[in-house]
Amino acid sequence: MIIKKIIFSVLSLLLVLGGCSSSTVGIPMVDQVWLNNTCDALPQFKPDACALLDYCETSSTNDGSCNCQITDSFSNNASYVGTLLNGQFHGNGVYTSDQGNVYKGLWDQGQKHCGVETENLNYQVFRYGRIIEEGSGTDPTQDRINTTLLVVGGVVVIGLLIKAGQDYCDEQYEKYGYYNSCNNRYRSSYW
């Protein structure tokens, strides 16, 4: 009986903890659907040929994107993968700074137009060149790891409780002896 109460308590606790959510939300995931729902498309343009720029090479995506390694007075190891117009970031692209900040979305003549910039778990949402939302999000990968650890820990605890329950015997003492439920025996106190 006691074991059932313990198992019920542990399962209830796991259910409550597993259902908890923090006040943070996930960082917006920028993909074509997000861009279509959030941004107005830029006017059609013919991207620069990557080979014309000495710091870029043609991307393997065949969409006119370039892989660019940027080394200038502002950054040491920044990179940009996306389309260019007149030597500037323009259209769909991903910029990664030398500190690891990432902006993914649309660029308009070198300016962030519509997308999300992340720095660790902090993010800023840009629309028409302005920040419209800032926040701190959760990393979906870390959420899955935490949930997995919680479930595995719960299974281990339940397994240990079940094992402990198998070794536990309910002994009821009476005036002239006791009853042991493990072996279904009554033992007299008189020898």
Coordinates of C-alpha atoms in Angstrom, one line a residue:
M1 CA 0.0 0.0 0.0
I2 CA 2.8 2.4 0.9
I3 CA 4.7 1.6 -2.3
K4 CA 1.6 2.4 -4.4
K5 CA 1.3 5.8 -2.7
I6 CA 5.0 6.5 -3.3
I7 CA 4.7 5.5 -7.0
F8 CA 1.6 7.6 -7.4
S9 CA 3.3 10.6 -5.8
V10 CA 6.4 10.3 -8.0
L11 CA 4.3 9.9 -11.2
S12 CA 2.2 12.9 -10.2
L13 CA 5.4 15.0 -9.6
L14 CA 6.8 13.9 -13.0
L15 CA 3.5 14.8 -14.7
V16 CA 3.5 18.3 -13.1
L17 CA 7.2 18.9 -13.8
G18 CA 7.0 17.6 -17.4
G19 CA 4.0 19.8 -18.1
C20 CA 5.7 23.0 -16.7
S21 CA 6.8 25.6 -19.2
S22 CA 9.0 28.6 -18.6
S23 CA 8.1 32.1 -19.5
T24 CA 10.5 32.1 -22.4
V25 CA 9.4 31.1 -25.8
G26 CA 11.2 29.5 -28.7
I27 CA 13.3 31.7 -30.9
P28 CA 11.4 32.3 -34.2
M29 CA 12.5 29.9 -36.8
V30 CA 13.2 31.7 -40.1
D31 CA 12.2 29.7 -43.1
Q32 CA 10.4 30.4 -46.3
V33 CA 7.0 30.1 -44.7
W34 CA 8.0 32.5 -41.9
L35 CA 9.3 35.0 -44.5
N36 CA 6.1 34.7 -46.6
N37 CA 3.9 35.3 -43.5
T38 CA 6.0 38.1 -42.0
C39 CA 7.6 40.0 -44.8
D40 CA 6.8 41.7 -48.1
A41 CA 8.9 40.4 -50.9
L42 CA 11.6 42.6 -52.3
P43 CA 11.3 43.7 -55.9
Q44 CA 12.8 41.3 -58.4
F45 CA 16.6 41.7 -59.0
K46 CA 19.4 40.0 -60.7
P47 CA 22.0 39.0 -58.1
D48 CA 25.7 39.8 -58.5
A49 CA 27.9 37.1 -59.9
C50 CA 29.9 35.7 -57.0
A51 CA 33.0 35.4 -59.1
L52 CA 33.2 39.2 -59.5
L53 CA 33.9 39.6 -55.8
D54 CA 37.3 38.3 -54.6
Y55 CA 36.0 37.3 -51.2
C56 CA 33.0 35.2 -52.4
E57 CA 32.5 32.0 -54.2
T58 CA 29.4 30.5 -55.8
S59 CA 27.2 28.5 -53.4
S60 CA 26.2 24.9 -54.3
T61 CA 22.5 25.8 -54.0
N62 CA 22.2 27.0 -57.6
D63 CA 19.9 29.9 -56.5
G64 CA 22.4 32.7 -57.2
S65 CA 23.7 32.6 -53.6
C66 CA 27.3 33.3 -52.7
N67 CA 29.5 32.1 -49.9
C68 CA 31.4 35.1 -48.7
Q69 CA 34.2 35.3 -46.1
I70 CA 34.3 38.9 -44.9
T71 CA 37.5 40.4 -43.5
D72 CA 37.4 44.1 -43.1
S73 CA 38.1 46.7 -40.4
F74 CA 34.9 45.8 -38.5
S75 CA 35.1 42.0 -38.4
N76 CA 37.8 39.3 -38.4
N77 CA 36.0 36.1 -39.3
A78 CA 32.5 37.0 -40.3
S79 CA 30.7 35.1 -43.1
Y80 CA 27.7 35.7 -45.3
V81 CA 25.8 33.1 -47.4
G82 CA 23.2 34.7 -49.6
T83 CA 22.6 36.9 -52.6
L84 CA 24.3 40.2 -53.3
L85 CA 23.4 43.3 -55.3
N86 CA 26.0 45.9 -56.2
G87 CA 28.4 44.2 -53.7
Q88 CA 25.9 44.5 -50.8
F89 CA 23.9 41.9 -49.0
H90 CA 20.5 41.9 -50.7
G91 CA 17.7 39.4 -50.8
N92 CA 17.7 36.2 -48.7
G93 CA 20.9 35.6 -46.7
V94 CA 22.5 34.5 -43.4
Y95 CA 25.2 36.6 -41.8
T96 CA 27.4 35.2 -39.0
S97 CA 29.5 37.6 -37.1
D98 CA 32.9 36.8 -35.7
Q99 CA 31.3 36.7 -32.2
G100 CA 28.8 34.1 -33.3
N101 CA 25.7 36.3 -33.7
V102 CA 23.5 35.2 -36.6
Y103 CA 21.1 37.2 -38.7
K104 CA 18.9 35.1 -41.0
G105 CA 16.3 36.7 -43.3
L106 CA 16.0 39.3 -46.0
W107 CA 18.5 42.1 -46.6
D108 CA 17.8 45.3 -48.5
Q109 CA 20.9 47.0 -49.9
G110 CA 23.1 46.0 -47.1
Q111 CA 20.5 46.6 -44.3
K112 CA 18.7 44.0 -42.2
H113 CA 15.2 44.1 -43.7
C114 CA 13.1 41.3 -42.4
G115 CA 14.4 38.4 -40.3
V116 CA 15.8 37.3 -36.9
E117 CA 19.1 38.0 -35.3
T118 CA 20.2 35.8 -32.5
E119 CA 22.9 36.1 -29.9
N120 CA 23.0 33.0 -27.7
L121 CA 19.4 32.7 -26.6
N122 CA 18.5 36.4 -27.1
Y123 CA 16.8 37.4 -30.3
Q124 CA 15.6 40.4 -32.2
V125 CA 12.9 40.3 -34.9
F126 CA 13.4 42.8 -37.7
R127 CA 10.6 44.0 -40.1
Y128 CA 11.2 46.7 -42.6
G129 CA 14.6 47.5 -41.1
R130 CA 13.2 48.1 -37.6
I131 CA 13.3 45.9 -34.5
I132 CA 9.7 44.9 -33.8
E133 CA 10.3 42.3 -31.1
E134 CA 13.1 41.3 -28.7
G135 CA 13.2 38.5 -26.3
S136 CA 15.0 35.6 -24.8
G137 CA 14.1 32.2 -26.1
T138 CA 14.7 28.6 -25.5
D139 CA 16.9 26.3 -27.6
P140 CA 14.7 23.5 -28.9
T141 CA 17.6 21.1 -28.8
Q142 CA 18.2 21.8 -25.1
D143 CA 14.5 21.4 -24.3
R144 CA 14.5 17.9 -25.8
I145 CA 17.6 17.0 -23.8
N146 CA 16.0 18.3 -20.5
T147 CA 12.8 16.4 -21.2
T148 CA 14.7 13.2 -22.0
L149 CA 16.7 13.5 -18.8
L150 CA 13.5 14.0 -16.8
V151 CA 11.8 11.0 -18.3
V152 CA 14.8 8.7 -17.9
G153 CA 15.2 9.9 -14.3
G154 CA 11.6 9.2 -13.6
V155 CA 11.8 5.7 -15.1
V156 CA 14.9 4.9 -12.9
V157 CA 13.2 6.1 -9.7
I158 CA 10.0 4.1 -10.5
G159 CA 12.2 1.0 -11.2
L160 CA 14.0 1.4 -7.9
L161 CA 10.7 1.8 -6.1
I162 CA 9.2 -1.3 -7.7
K163 CA 12.4 -3.2 -6.7
A164 CA 12.1 -1.9 -3.2
G165 CA 8.5 -2.9 -3.1
Q166 CA 9.4 -6.5 -4.0
D167 CA 11.7 -6.7 -1.0
Y168 CA 9.2 -5.2 1.4
C169 CA 7.0 -7.4 3.4
D170 CA 4.0 -6.3 5.4
E171 CA 4.3 -7.8 8.9
Q172 CA 1.3 -7.5 11.2
Y173 CA 2.0 -8.0 14.8
E174 CA -0.6 -9.4 17.1
K175 CA -0.7 -10.3 20.8
Y176 CA 0.5 -13.9 20.3
G177 CA 2.6 -13.6 17.1
Y178 CA 2.8 -11.9 13.7
Y179 CA 1.7 -12.5 10.1
N180 CA 4.3 -12.1 7.3
S181 CA 2.6 -11.3 3.9
C182 CA 5.7 -12.3 1.9
N183 CA 5.5 -15.9 2.7
N184 CA 1.9 -16.0 3.8
R185 CA 2.9 -17.4 7.3
Y186 CA 1.7 -16.8 10.7
R187 CA 4.4 -17.2 13.4
S188 CA 3.6 -17.7 17.0
S189 CA 5.5 -15.8 19.6
Y190 CA 5.6 -19.1 21.6
W191 CA 8.4 -21.5 20.7

